[in-house]
Structures are given as C-alpha cells and as structure tokens.
Amino acid sequence: MYHRLRIQVIISTLFRSSTTMSARPFAPERQLALSAVRRACALTSSVFNKLVKNETLTKGDKSPVTVGDYAAQALISVMLKNSFPADPIVGEEDAAELRVEEGSVLRERIIALANEALVAPLVEGDKAEWGIGPGQEKTSDELLDAIDRGNHDGGRTGRMWTIDPIDGTKGFLRGEQYAVCVSLLVDAQVQLGIIGCPNLPVDASKPDGERGCIFVAVRGQGCQQIPLTGSTETALSMPAFTPSSLNFLESVEALHSSHSTTDTISSILGITRPPLRMDSQAKYGCLARGDGGLYLRMPTGVGYREKIWDHAPGAILVEEAGGIVTDSRGAPLDFGLGRTLGENFGVVAAGKEVHSAVLDAVQQATGTKAKA
Ligand SMILES: Nc1ncnc2c1ncn2[C@@H]1O[C@H](COP(=O)(O)O)[C@@H](O)[C@H]1OP(=O)(O)O
Ligand SMILES: [Mg+2]
Ligand SMILES: [Mg+2]
Ligand SMILES: [Mg+2]
C-alpha cells in the first residue's frame, strides 16, 4: 500500500514536471537563448572593460565594436546551431571582411573572445549538450562559418532567428545603454524575444543600484525581467498611462529618430515630462516595465530601412507586457519582408490606453494618414 502510494506520488510528480515543461511552447528555445544572451553580455562587457575603458582601442576607432559584434554573433550562432541545426539565422554581421584578414590581430581577438565565452563554466540552467563549457573551443573556420550562418534573407514562412549582437553601438562606446538582442520568428510572427542590457539599472528608481537585466517574452506567456547575475523572474506589465503622466522613450541619436517630430507630437499630446533618451532596444524593455509610456521612432529622412533584428525582439516584449506596437500609420510591423521592415514609417509602441491618441498626434504632426 505504502509502495503503491509512493509510486503514485513519484509518477504524478514526474508527470506534473514533464507537462509543465512540455506544455510551455518554446521552453527549450527560451532556455537556450537566455543562456546565449547571458554569455554574450559577459563577452561584450569584457570587450568594453578590456578594450574601450582603458583605451587600448580609442573610442573614435570602430574596432572595439567590431570585435564585440563579431565575437558575440559567433557565440550565439554556435549555440543556436547546436540545438536547432535546421533553423536559419538573420544576423546583422557577416564574416566576409574577416576571411580576407587571416591571422590579423582583429580576427585573432574575435576568435579568442568567442572561445573564451564558449568555454566559460556552466551556470544554473546551462546544459553541457549545448556545446558550452570547458573544452568546447571551436576552430577559426567554425567560428567564421557560425557568423556567416546569419546570412539568411528572412521571409514569410518557416522558423528563423534574428541576432543583433550589439545593438546601440554608440551607447556601447559611451559606456551607456546597449543591448544583445535575439528573437525567434515563426511564419513572420515573433514568438520569442530576448534582450540583454548589461548597463541597465535593474530598478529604474535606483539608477545607482544594481545594473544588468535580461528581458524575455514568449508569445502568450507574458514578459519577464531577470537580473543578469541571477535567475529570479519578475513579470512585467505596462502601467496605464494618460497623456499627463506620459513620457517618451527615444533614441539618443537624432539621426536615428527625429527629435523635432517627437517634440511636436509631445506638444500635441500635452506631454510635459521630458523624454527619456537612451540607445538600443533597451527602450523596449524600459517601456515594458513602465519606465516610460511611449516609444517613438520617427524616420529622419527617406532611404533608411529598419532592420528586423532591431525591432522583433523588442516588439514582443511590449506586446506581452500589454502594449501595442505598430508603425506610425498604425500598421503592424511586418517581419516577413526579408532582412528589413521594408518601407520605413517609423515605430509607435505604447500602452493600449494611449496608442490610438498617439497615432492621431503623429498624423497631425506629419500629415500622414493613420489606419483606424
Ligand atoms: N538613419 C537611421 N535611422 C534609424 N536607425 C538607424 C539609422 N542608422 C542606423 N540605425 C540603427 O539604429 C539602431 C540604434 O538605434 P538607437 O538610436 O535606438 O539606439 C542601430 O541598430 C543602428 O543600426 P547600425 O547597427 O547599423 O548602426
Ligand atoms: Mg541594432
Ligand atoms: Mg548591432
Ligand atoms: Mg551595427
């Protein structure tokens, strides 16, 4: 009797844990991508500390970013290939320039950094079968091939990952905000988004407190924040804003998003609080947790096409935290057009309560026609 009961308890415990694991779509992808982003954040922080802070490479020199970009994309791509070998990747970087520089200091640095990140000891949640941990070095050719696996053209159907190994390069060089960004698209819909922000305060009300957060969202499973150095997950949901309590999140770089257009929109909406300017997709994470009520990205001119890796991870964070993300005409962002979002009509991300008022204001400010 005692044995039967014990067996039943064991079976039901096993059943419960296996159903919770298998019942959650994209659980393996989430776990692996979290680990990859965490490792890539450690890599990029070490590039900053070793090469930028002590000015081994000057800030005017593009190479520290290049080293970090390539090495982080190689690392993430190797990890994705180990577990999901059939999934293509739309990554920002490609290795063409590195291939002609065999033996160069730059290339050797990149290989060493990627391998250092791959062989770092396993932490909670990591699995050796992901091809990480001691002894898991890759050759130069394997790492260059991994970078080039990011050459996929994108498209309307099938599974594909996006990687932006360092988003917000200007912020990275200033020692301010930047982000490591990964997403999984299935038939052009974002199903998983992960953004690692090594320099972002864990709590916006404590700007001098602990720094380093990861934001993660799976479609239908909400948006969570996890400290970079821990595993405690905090569910995020956007607070309800009204125009009087709203403030903008926008790019630091006026070339990336028109500050003057947002100023006009701000006065149409009667917003009095100053904008919160920061680089990178950290803005989407901050919006999801309520540090600001509205992220606007208004084109500064014709010609620039937004890239899918610059918006797919962020968009799902905001949607899963209860917000709405569209272009400035009210149309959904289309991640099925290829590597870019096609024609660029900006981005409007905001809470449900204010999104349509913002679209109206954008229409007034720019003379464009917003969809109902
Ligand atoms: N003219 C432009 N308009 C909008 N975004 C741009 C433009 N030029 C570069 N970007 C991209 O903006 C992102 C950073 O945005 P933010 O200002 O919000 O931090 C980067 O991915 C950067 O791409 P890239 O990595 O190729 O430089
Ligand atoms: Mg980017
Ligand atoms: Mg980038
Ligand atoms: Mg770039």
mmCIF file with all atom_site columns, N, CA and C in Angstrom, residues 179-245:
data_model
loop_
_atom_site.group_PDB
_atom_site.id
_atom_site.type_symbol
_atom_site.label_atom_id
_atom_site.label_alt_id
_atom_site.label_comp_id
_atom_site.label_asym_id
_atom_site.label_entity_id
_atom_site.label_seq_id
_atom_site.pdbx_PDB_ins_code
_atom_site.Cartn_x
_atom_site.Cartn_y
_atom_site.Cartn_z
_atom_site.occupancy
_atom_site.B_iso_or_equiv
_atom_site.pdbx_formal_charge
_atom_site.auth_seq_id
_atom_site.auth_comp_id
_atom_site.auth_asym_id
_atom_site.auth_atom_id
_atom_site.pdbx_PDB_model_num
ATOM 1   N N  . ALA A 1 179 ? 22.410 46.755 -26.135 1.00 0.00 ? 179 ALA A N  1
ATOM 2   C CA . ALA A 1 179 ? 21.670 45.520 -25.860 1.00 0.00 ? 179 ALA A CA 1
ATOM 3   C C  . ALA A 1 179 ? 22.116 44.394 -26.780 1.00 0.00 ? 179 ALA A C  1
ATOM 4   N N  . VAL A 1 180 ? 22.066 43.185 -26.257 1.00 0.00 ? 180 VAL A N  1
ATOM 5   C CA . VAL A 1 180 ? 22.283 41.978 -27.049 1.00 0.00 ? 180 VAL A CA 1
ATOM 6   C C  . VAL A 1 180 ? 20.885 41.415 -27.335 1.00 0.00 ? 180 VAL A C  1
ATOM 7   N N  . CYS A 1 181 ? 20.532 41.285 -28.618 1.00 0.00 ? 181 CYS A N  1
ATOM 8   C CA . CYS A 1 181 ? 19.117 41.033 -28.948 1.00 0.00 ? 181 CYS A CA 1
ATOM 9   C C  . CYS A 1 181 ? 18.942 39.795 -29.831 1.00 0.00 ? 181 CYS A C  1
ATOM 10  N N  . VAL A 1 182 ? 18.057 38.919 -29.399 1.00 0.00 ? 182 VAL A N  1
ATOM 11  C CA . VAL A 1 182 ? 17.785 37.671 -30.131 1.00 0.00 ? 182 VAL A CA 1
ATOM 12  C C  . VAL A 1 182 ? 16.276 37.488 -30.221 1.00 0.00 ? 182 VAL A C  1
ATOM 13  N N  . SER A 1 183 ? 15.804 37.022 -31.387 1.00 0.00 ? 183 SER A N  1
ATOM 14  C CA . SER A 1 183 ? 14.380 36.676 -31.448 1.00 0.00 ? 183 SER A CA 1
ATOM 15  C C  . SER A 1 183 ? 14.190 35.431 -32.302 1.00 0.00 ? 183 SER A C  1
ATOM 16  N N  . LEU A 1 184 ? 13.055 34.799 -32.113 1.00 0.00 ? 184 LEU A N  1
ATOM 17  C CA . LEU A 1 184 ? 12.669 33.651 -32.948 1.00 0.00 ? 184 LEU A CA 1
ATOM 18  C C  . LEU A 1 184 ? 11.366 34.011 -33.652 1.00 0.00 ? 184 LEU A C  1
ATOM 19  N N  . LEU A 1 185 ? 11.408 33.934 -34.992 1.00 0.00 ? 185 LEU A N  1
ATOM 20  C CA . LEU A 1 185 ? 10.210 34.196 -35.794 1.00 0.00 ? 185 LEU A CA 1
ATOM 21  C C  . LEU A 1 185 ? 9.688  32.879 -36.333 1.00 0.00 ? 185 LEU A C  1
ATOM 22  N N  . VAL A 1 186 ? 8.378  32.710 -36.331 1.00 0.00 ? 186 VAL A N  1
ATOM 23  C CA . VAL A 1 186 ? 7.765  31.553 -36.987 1.00 0.00 ? 186 VAL A CA 1
ATOM 24  C C  . VAL A 1 186 ? 6.690  32.104 -37.917 1.00 0.00 ? 186 VAL A C  1
ATOM 25  N N  . ASP A 1 187 ? 6.854  31.837 -39.200 1.00 0.00 ? 187 ASP A N  1
ATOM 26  C CA . ASP A 1 187 ? 5.954  32.380 -40.213 1.00 0.00 ? 187 ASP A CA 1
ATOM 27  C C  . ASP A 1 187 ? 5.758  33.891 -40.027 1.00 0.00 ? 187 ASP A C  1
ATOM 28  N N  . ALA A 1 188 ? 6.863  34.576 -39.844 1.00 0.00 ? 188 ALA A N  1
ATOM 29  C CA . ALA A 1 188 ? 6.933  36.040 -39.760 1.00 0.00 ? 188 ALA A CA 1
ATOM 30  C C  . ALA A 1 188 ? 6.320  36.634 -38.490 1.00 0.00 ? 188 ALA A C  1
ATOM 31  N N  . GLN A 1 189 ? 5.903  35.769 -37.547 1.00 0.00 ? 189 GLN A N  1
ATOM 32  C CA . GLN A 1 189 ? 5.413  36.263 -36.257 1.00 0.00 ? 189 GLN A CA 1
ATOM 33  C C  . GLN A 1 189 ? 6.499  36.051 -35.206 1.00 0.00 ? 189 GLN A C  1
ATOM 34  N N  . VAL A 1 190 ? 6.751  37.067 -34.394 1.00 0.00 ? 190 VAL A N  1
ATOM 35  C CA . VAL A 1 190 ? 7.749  36.882 -33.331 1.00 0.00 ? 190 VAL A CA 1
ATOM 36  C C  . VAL A 1 190 ? 7.139  35.985 -32.256 1.00 0.00 ? 190 VAL A C  1
ATOM 37  N N  . GLN A 1 191 ? 7.822  34.913 -31.923 1.00 0.00 ? 191 GLN A N  1
ATOM 38  C CA . GLN A 1 191 ? 7.331  34.005 -30.876 1.00 0.00 ? 191 GLN A CA 1
ATOM 39  C C  . GLN A 1 191 ? 8.155  34.104 -29.598 1.00 0.00 ? 191 GLN A C  1
ATOM 40  N N  . LEU A 1 192 ? 9.407  34.573 -29.737 1.00 0.00 ? 192 LEU A N  1
ATOM 41  C CA . LEU A 1 192 ? 10.302 34.667 -28.574 1.00 0.00 ? 192 LEU A CA 1
ATOM 42  C C  . LEU A 1 192 ? 11.218 35.866 -28.775 1.00 0.00 ? 192 LEU A C  1
ATOM 43  N N  . GLY A 1 193 ? 11.365 36.678 -27.760 1.00 0.00 ? 193 GLY A N  1
ATOM 44  C CA . GLY A 1 193 ? 12.292 37.805 -27.847 1.00 0.00 ? 193 GLY A CA 1
ATOM 45  C C  . GLY A 1 193 ? 13.102 37.877 -26.566 1.00 0.00 ? 193 GLY A C  1
ATOM 46  N N  . ILE A 1 194 ? 14.419 38.092 -26.705 1.00 0.00 ? 194 ILE A N  1
ATOM 47  C CA . ILE A 1 194 ? 15.283 38.209 -25.528 1.00 0.00 ? 194 ILE A CA 1
ATOM 48  C C  . ILE A 1 194 ? 16.232 39.376 -25.747 1.00 0.00 ? 194 ILE A C  1
ATOM 49  N N  . ILE A 1 195 ? 16.293 40.258 -24.760 1.00 0.00 ? 195 ILE A N  1
ATOM 50  C CA . ILE A 1 195 ? 17.163 41.429 -24.853 1.00 0.00 ? 195 ILE A CA 1
ATOM 51  C C  . ILE A 1 195 ? 17.990 41.518 -23.571 1.00 0.00 ? 195 ILE A C  1
ATOM 52  N N  . GLY A 1 196 ? 19.302 41.441 -23.712 1.00 0.00 ? 196 GLY A N  1
ATOM 53  C CA . GLY A 1 196 ? 20.192 41.562 -22.558 1.00 0.00 ? 196 GLY A CA 1
ATOM 54  C C  . GLY A 1 196 ? 20.765 42.971 -22.518 1.00 0.00 ? 196 GLY A C  1
ATOM 55  N N  . CYS A 1 197 ? 20.631 43.634 -21.377 1.00 0.00 ? 197 CYS A N  1
ATOM 56  C CA . CYS A 1 197 ? 21.086 45.029 -21.242 1.00 0.00 ? 197 CYS A CA 1
ATOM 57  C C  . CYS A 1 197 ? 22.085 45.112 -20.082 1.00 0.00 ? 197 CYS A C  1
ATOM 58  N N  . PRO A 1 198 ? 23.383 44.927 -20.374 1.00 0.00 ? 198 PRO A N  1
ATOM 59  C CA . PRO A 1 198 ? 24.368 44.850 -19.283 1.00 0.00 ? 198 PRO A CA 1
ATOM 60  C C  . PRO A 1 198 ? 24.473 46.114 -18.437 1.00 0.00 ? 198 PRO A C  1
ATOM 61  N N  . ASN A 1 199 ? 24.164 47.279 -19.003 1.00 0.00 ? 199 ASN A N  1
ATOM 62  C CA . ASN A 1 199 ? 24.349 48.528 -18.245 1.00 0.00 ? 199 ASN A CA 1
ATOM 63  C C  . ASN A 1 199 ? 23.055 49.114 -17.682 1.00 0.00 ? 199 ASN A C  1
ATOM 64  N N  . LEU A 1 200 ? 21.961 48.416 -17.855 1.00 0.00 ? 200 LEU A N  1
ATOM 65  C CA . LEU A 1 200 ? 20.675 48.996 -17.442 1.00 0.00 ? 200 LEU A CA 1
ATOM 66  C C  . LEU A 1 200 ? 20.392 48.718 -15.962 1.00 0.00 ? 200 LEU A C  1
ATOM 67  N N  . PRO A 1 201 ? 20.068 49.790 -15.177 1.00 0.00 ? 201 PRO A N  1
ATOM 68  C CA . PRO A 1 201 ? 19.713 49.533 -13.774 1.00 0.00 ? 201 PRO A CA 1
ATOM 69  C C  . PRO A 1 201 ? 18.543 48.543 -13.676 1.00 0.00 ? 201 PRO A C  1
ATOM 70  N N  . VAL A 1 202 ? 18.657 47.625 -12.738 1.00 0.00 ? 202 VAL A N  1
ATOM 71  C CA . VAL A 1 202 ? 17.611 46.619 -12.549 1.00 0.00 ? 202 VAL A CA 1
ATOM 72  C C  . VAL A 1 202 ? 16.304 47.296 -12.150 1.00 0.00 ? 202 VAL A C  1
ATOM 73  N N  . ASP A 1 203 ? 16.448 48.397 -11.401 1.00 0.00 ? 203 ASP A N  1
ATOM 74  C CA . ASP A 1 203 ? 15.274 49.151 -10.959 1.00 0.00 ? 203 ASP A CA 1
ATOM 75  C C  . ASP A 1 203 ? 15.500 50.612 -11.365 1.00 0.00 ? 203 ASP A C  1
ATOM 76  N N  . ALA A 1 204 ? 14.610 51.121 -12.229 1.00 0.00 ? 204 ALA A N  1
ATOM 77  C CA . ALA A 1 204 ? 14.809 52.481 -12.751 1.00 0.00 ? 204 ALA A CA 1
ATOM 78  C C  . ALA A 1 204 ? 14.800 53.532 -11.649 1.00 0.00 ? 204 ALA A C  1
ATOM 79  N N  . SER A 1 205 ? 14.133 53.227 -10.521 1.00 0.00 ? 205 SER A N  1
ATOM 80  C CA . SER A 1 205 ? 14.094 54.220 -9.451  1.00 0.00 ? 205 SER A CA 1
ATOM 81  C C  . SER A 1 205 ? 15.398 54.212 -8.644  1.00 0.00 ? 205 SER A C  1
ATOM 82  N N  . LYS A 1 206 ? 16.283 53.259 -8.947  1.00 0.00 ? 206 LYS A N  1
ATOM 83  C CA . LYS A 1 206 ? 17.591 53.233 -8.271  1.00 0.00 ? 206 LYS A CA 1
ATOM 84  C C  . LYS A 1 206 ? 18.690 53.251 -9.333  1.00 0.00 ? 206 LYS A C  1
ATOM 85  N N  . PRO A 1 207 ? 18.889 54.416 -9.968  1.00 0.00 ? 207 PRO A N  1
ATOM 86  C CA . PRO A 1 207 ? 19.841 54.485 -11.082 1.00 0.00 ? 207 PRO A CA 1
ATOM 87  C C  . PRO A 1 207 ? 21.267 54.113 -10.687 1.00 0.00 ? 207 PRO A C  1
ATOM 88  N N  . ASP A 1 208 ? 21.595 54.245 -9.389  1.00 0.00 ? 208 ASP A N  1
ATOM 89  C CA . ASP A 1 208 ? 22.955 53.884 -8.972  1.00 0.00 ? 208 ASP A CA 1
ATOM 90  C C  . ASP A 1 208 ? 23.021 52.491 -8.358  1.00 0.00 ? 208 ASP A C  1
ATOM 91  N N  . GLY A 1 209 ? 21.886 51.766 -8.424  1.00 0.00 ? 209 GLY A N  1
ATOM 92  C CA . GLY A 1 209 ? 21.854 50.419 -7.851  1.00 0.00 ? 209 GLY A CA 1
ATOM 93  C C  . GLY A 1 209 ? 22.385 49.376 -8.818  1.00 0.00 ? 209 GLY A C  1
ATOM 94  N N  . GLU A 1 210 ? 21.990 48.124 -8.584  1.00 0.00 ? 210 GLU A N  1
ATOM 95  C CA . GLU A 1 210 ? 22.490 47.004 -9.404  1.00 0.00 ? 210 GLU A CA 1
ATOM 96  C C  . GLU A 1 210 ? 22.174 47.217 -10.890 1.00 0.00 ? 210 GLU A C  1
ATOM 97  N N  . ARG A 1 211 ? 23.131 46.883 -11.741 1.00 0.00 ? 211 ARG A N  1
ATOM 98  C CA . ARG A 1 211 ? 22.938 47.023 -13.182 1.00 0.00 ? 211 ARG A CA 1
ATOM 99  C C  . ARG A 1 211 ? 22.995 45.671 -13.874 1.00 0.00 ? 211 ARG A C  1
ATOM 100 N N  . GLY A 1 212 ? 22.304 45.578 -14.999 1.00 0.00 ? 212 GLY A N  1
ATOM 101 C CA . GLY A 1 212 ? 22.359 44.362 -15.814 1.00 0.00 ? 212 GLY A CA 1
ATOM 102 C C  . GLY A 1 212 ? 21.048 43.606 -15.752 1.00 0.00 ? 212 GLY A C  1
ATOM 103 N N  . CYS A 1 213 ? 20.271 43.665 -16.832 1.00 0.00 ? 213 CYS A N  1
ATOM 104 C CA . CYS A 1 213 ? 18.996 42.933 -16.848 1.00 0.00 ? 213 CYS A CA 1
ATOM 105 C C  . CYS A 1 213 ? 18.817 42.222 -18.171 1.00 0.00 ? 213 CYS A C  1
ATOM 106 N N  . ILE A 1 214 ? 18.023 41.165 -18.108 1.00 0.00 ? 214 ILE A N  1
ATOM 107 C CA . ILE A 1 214 ? 17.571 40.498 -19.324 1.00 0.00 ? 214 ILE A CA 1
ATOM 108 C C  . ILE A 1 214 ? 16.053 40.598 -19.347 1.00 0.00 ? 214 ILE A C  1
ATOM 109 N N  . PHE A 1 215 ? 15.528 40.954 -20.514 1.00 0.00 ? 215 PHE A N  1
ATOM 110 C CA . PHE A 1 215 ? 14.076 40.936 -20.713 1.00 0.00 ? 215 PHE A CA 1
ATOM 111 C C  . PHE A 1 215 ? 13.766 39.770 -21.637 1.00 0.00 ? 215 PHE A C  1
ATOM 112 N N  . VAL A 1 216 ? 12.706 39.033 -21.321 1.00 0.00 ? 216 VAL A N  1
ATOM 113 C CA . VAL A 1 216 ? 12.357 37.877 -22.152 1.00 0.00 ? 216 VAL A CA 1
ATOM 114 C C  . VAL A 1 216 ? 10.843 37.780 -22.293 1.00 0.00 ? 216 VAL A C  1
ATOM 115 N N  . ALA A 1 217 ? 10.402 37.422 -23.489 1.00 0.00 ? 217 ALA A N  1
ATOM 116 C CA . ALA A 1 217 ? 8.956  37.218 -23.696 1.00 0.00 ? 217 ALA A CA 1
ATOM 117 C C  . ALA A 1 217 ? 8.741  36.101 -24.703 1.00 0.00 ? 217 ALA A C  1
ATOM 118 N N  . VAL A 1 218 ? 7.796  35.221 -24.383 1.00 0.00 ? 218 VAL A N  1
ATOM 119 C CA . VAL A 1 218 ? 7.331  34.209 -25.334 1.00 0.00 ? 218 VAL A CA 1
ATOM 120 C C  . VAL A 1 218 ? 5.864  34.534 -25.591 1.00 0.00 ? 218 VAL A C  1
ATOM 121 N N  . ARG A 1 219 ? 5.438  34.425 -26.851 1.00 0.00 ? 219 ARG A N  1
ATOM 122 C CA . ARG A 1 219 ? 4.057  34.756 -27.225 1.00 0.00 ? 219 ARG A CA 1
ATOM 123 C C  . ARG A 1 219 ? 3.062  34.002 -26.330 1.00 0.00 ? 219 ARG A C  1
ATOM 124 N N  . GLY A 1 220 ? 2.190  34.753 -25.665 1.00 0.00 ? 220 GLY A N  1
ATOM 125 C CA . GLY A 1 220 ? 1.173  34.137 -24.809 1.00 0.00 ? 220 GLY A CA 1
ATOM 126 C C  . GLY A 1 220 ? 1.649  33.813 -23.406 1.00 0.00 ? 220 GLY A C  1
ATOM 127 N N  . GLN A 1 221 ? 2.944  34.077 -23.115 1.00 0.00 ? 221 GLN A N  1
ATOM 128 C CA . GLN A 1 221 ? 3.469  33.721 -21.789 1.00 0.00 ? 221 GLN A CA 1
ATOM 129 C C  . GLN A 1 221 ? 3.962  34.930 -21.006 1.00 0.00 ? 221 GLN A C  1
ATOM 130 N N  . GLY A 1 222 ? 3.595  36.130 -21.450 1.00 0.00 ? 222 GLY A N  1
ATOM 131 C CA . GLY A 1 222 ? 3.970  37.332 -20.714 1.00 0.00 ? 222 GLY A CA 1
ATOM 132 C C  . GLY A 1 222 ? 5.418  37.738 -20.934 1.00 0.00 ? 222 GLY A C  1
ATOM 133 N N  . CYS A 1 223 ? 5.772  38.818 -20.266 1.00 0.00 ? 223 CYS A N  1
ATOM 134 C CA . CYS A 1 223 ? 7.127  39.379 -20.384 1.00 0.00 ? 223 CYS A CA 1
ATOM 135 C C  . CYS A 1 223 ? 7.758  39.368 -18.995 1.00 0.00 ? 223 CYS A C  1
ATOM 136 N N  . GLN A 1 224 ? 8.993  38.930 -18.910 1.00 0.00 ? 224 GLN A N  1
ATOM 137 C CA . GLN A 1 224 ? 9.663  38.870 -17.615 1.00 0.00 ? 224 GLN A CA 1
ATOM 138 C C  . GLN A 1 224 ? 11.002 39.593 -17.670 1.00 0.00 ? 224 GLN A C  1
ATOM 139 N N  . GLN A 1 225 ? 11.414 40.100 -16.502 1.00 0.00 ? 225 GLN A N  1
ATOM 140 C CA . GLN A 1 225 ? 12.762 40.652 -16.357 1.00 0.00 ? 225 GLN A CA 1
ATOM 141 C C  . GLN A 1 225 ? 13.542 39.743 -15.414 1.00 0.00 ? 225 GLN A C  1
ATOM 142 N N  . ILE A 1 226 ? 14.800 39.488 -15.751 1.00 0.00 ? 226 ILE A N  1
ATOM 143 C CA . ILE A 1 226 ? 15.659 38.635 -14.927 1.00 0.00 ? 226 ILE A CA 1
ATOM 144 C C  . ILE A 1 226 ? 16.973 39.396 -14.731 1.00 0.00 ? 226 ILE A C  1
ATOM 145 N N  . PRO A 1 227 ? 17.487 39.461 -13.499 1.00 0.00 ? 227 PRO A N  1
ATOM 146 C CA . PRO A 1 227 ? 18.786 40.140 -13.364 1.00 0.00 ? 227 PRO A CA 1
ATOM 147 C C  . PRO A 1 227 ? 19.863 39.347 -14.101 1.00 0.00 ? 227 PRO A C  1
ATOM 148 N N  . LEU A 1 228 ? 20.823 40.054 -14.682 1.00 0.00 ? 228 LEU A N  1
ATOM 149 C CA . LEU A 1 228 ? 21.863 39.383 -15.464 1.00 0.00 ? 228 LEU A CA 1
ATOM 150 C C  . LEU A 1 228 ? 22.641 38.376 -14.618 1.00 0.00 ? 228 LEU A C  1
ATOM 151 N N  . THR A 1 229 ? 22.754 38.667 -13.327 1.00 0.00 ? 229 THR A N  1
ATOM 152 C CA . THR A 1 229 ? 23.542 37.793 -12.469 1.00 0.00 ? 229 THR A CA 1
ATOM 153 C C  . THR A 1 229 ? 22.684 36.867 -11.613 1.00 0.00 ? 229 THR A C  1
ATOM 154 N N  . GLY A 1 230 ? 21.417 36.728 -11.913 1.00 0.00 ? 230 GLY A N  1
ATOM 155 C CA . GLY A 1 230 ? 20.577 35.862 -11.085 1.00 0.00 ? 230 GLY A CA 1
ATOM 156 C C  . GLY A 1 230 ? 19.535 35.163 -11.922 1.00 0.00 ? 230 GLY A C  1
ATOM 157 N N  . SER A 1 231 ? 18.569 34.512 -11.254 1.00 0.00 ? 231 SER A N  1
ATOM 158 C CA . SER A 1 231 ? 17.569 33.775 -12.018 1.00 0.00 ? 231 SER A CA 1
ATOM 159 C C  . SER A 1 231 ? 16.137 34.131 -11.603 1.00 0.00 ? 231 SER A C  1
ATOM 160 N N  . THR A 1 232 ? 15.992 35.106 -10.697 1.00 0.00 ? 232 THR A N  1
ATOM 161 C CA . THR A 1 232 ? 14.645 35.475 -10.261 1.00 0.00 ? 232 THR A CA 1
ATOM 162 C C  . THR A 1 232 ? 13.913 36.209 -11.379 1.00 0.00 ? 232 THR A C  1
ATOM 163 N N  . GLU A 1 233 ? 12.753 35.685 -11.755 1.00 0.00 ? 233 GLU A N  1
ATOM 164 C CA . GLU A 1 233 ? 11.997 36.291 -12.852 1.00 0.00 ? 233 GLU A CA 1
ATOM 165 C C  . GLU A 1 233 ? 10.899 37.195 -12.290 1.00 0.00 ? 233 GLU A C  1
ATOM 166 N N  . THR A 1 234 ? 10.827 38.412 -12.789 1.00 0.00 ? 234 THR A N  1
ATOM 167 C CA . THR A 1 234 ? 9.759  39.323 -12.387 1.00 0.00 ? 234 THR A CA 1
ATOM 168 C C  . THR A 1 234 ? 8.861  39.564 -13.584 1.00 0.00 ? 234 THR A C  1
ATOM 169 N N  . ALA A 1 235 ? 7.560  39.290 -13.405 1.00 0.00 ? 235 ALA A N  1
ATOM 170 C CA . ALA A 1 235 ? 6.617  39.516 -14.517 1.00 0.00 ? 235 ALA A CA 1
ATOM 171 C C  . ALA A 1 235 ? 6.424  41.020 -14.701 1.00 0.00 ? 235 ALA A C  1
ATOM 172 N N  . LEU A 1 236 ? 6.423  41.457 -15.957 1.00 0.00 ? 236 LEU A N  1
ATOM 173 C CA . LEU A 1 236 ? 6.268  42.887 -16.238 1.00 0.00 ? 236 LEU A CA 1
ATOM 174 C C  . LEU A 1 236 ? 4.923  43.149 -16.884 1.00 0.00 ? 236 LEU A C  1
ATOM 175 N N  . SER A 1 237 ? 4.274  44.243 -16.482 1.00 0.00 ? 237 SER A N  1
ATOM 176 C CA . SER A 1 237 ? 3.106  44.665 -17.249 1.00 0.00 ? 237 SER A CA 1
ATOM 177 C C  . SER A 1 237 ? 3.089  46.189 -17.272 1.00 0.00 ? 237 SER A C  1
ATOM 178 N N  . MET A 1 238 ? 2.724  46.739 -18.415 1.00 0.00 ? 238 MET A N  1
ATOM 179 C CA . MET A 1 238 ? 2.792  48.186 -18.564 1.00 0.00 ? 238 MET A CA 1
ATOM 180 C C  . MET A 1 238 ? 1.715  48.845 -17.720 1.00 0.00 ? 238 MET A C  1
ATOM 181 N N  . PRO A 1 239 ? 2.080  49.846 -16.921 1.00 0.00 ? 239 PRO A N  1
ATOM 182 C CA . PRO A 1 239 ? 1.058  50.564 -16.174 1.00 0.00 ? 239 PRO A CA 1
ATOM 183 C C  . PRO A 1 239 ? 0.195  51.392 -17.119 1.00 0.00 ? 239 PRO A C  1
ATOM 184 N N  . ALA A 1 240 ? -1.014 51.746 -16.695 1.00 0.00 ? 240 ALA A N  1
ATOM 185 C CA . ALA A 1 240 ? -1.881 52.576 -17.541 1.00 0.00 ? 240 ALA A CA 1
ATOM 186 C C  . ALA A 1 240 ? -1.401 54.027 -17.476 1.00 0.00 ? 240 ALA A C  1
ATOM 187 N N  . PHE A 1 241 ? -1.092 54.587 -18.625 1.00 0.00 ? 241 PHE A N  1
ATOM 188 C CA . PHE A 1 241 ? -0.662 55.987 -18.676 1.00 0.00 ? 241 PHE A CA 1
ATOM 189 C C  . PHE A 1 241 ? -1.779 56.846 -19.248 1.00 0.00 ? 241 PHE A C  1
ATOM 190 N N  . THR A 1 242 ? -1.802 58.113 -18.869 1.00 0.00 ? 242 THR A N  1
ATOM 191 C CA . THR A 1 242 ? -2.664 59.090 -19.535 1.00 0.00 ? 242 THR A CA 1
ATOM 192 C C  . THR A 1 242 ? -1.698 60.127 -20.112 1.00 0.00 ? 242 THR A C  1
ATOM 193 N N  . PRO A 1 243 ? -2.161 60.963 -21.057 1.00 0.00 ? 243 PRO A N  1
ATOM 194 C CA . PRO A 1 243 ? -1.223 61.946 -21.600 1.00 0.00 ? 243 PRO A CA 1
ATOM 195 C C  . PRO A 1 243 ? -0.503 62.757 -20.525 1.00 0.00 ? 243 PRO A C  1
ATOM 196 N N  . SER A 1 244 ? -1.170 63.024 -19.375 1.00 0.00 ? 244 SER A N  1
ATOM 197 C CA . SER A 1 244 ? -0.495 63.868 -18.388 1.00 0.00 ? 244 SER A CA 1
ATOM 198 C C  . SER A 1 244 ? 0.613  63.122 -17.637 1.00 0.00 ? 244 SER A C  1
ATOM 199 N N  . SER A 1 245 ? 0.543  61.773 -17.610 1.00 0.00 ? 245 SER A N  1
ATOM 200 C CA . SER A 1 245 ? 1.614  61.051 -16.906 1.00 0.00 ? 245 SER A CA 1
ATOM 201 C C  . SER A 1 245 ? 2.609  60.424 -17.882 1.00 0.00 ? 245 SER A C  1
#
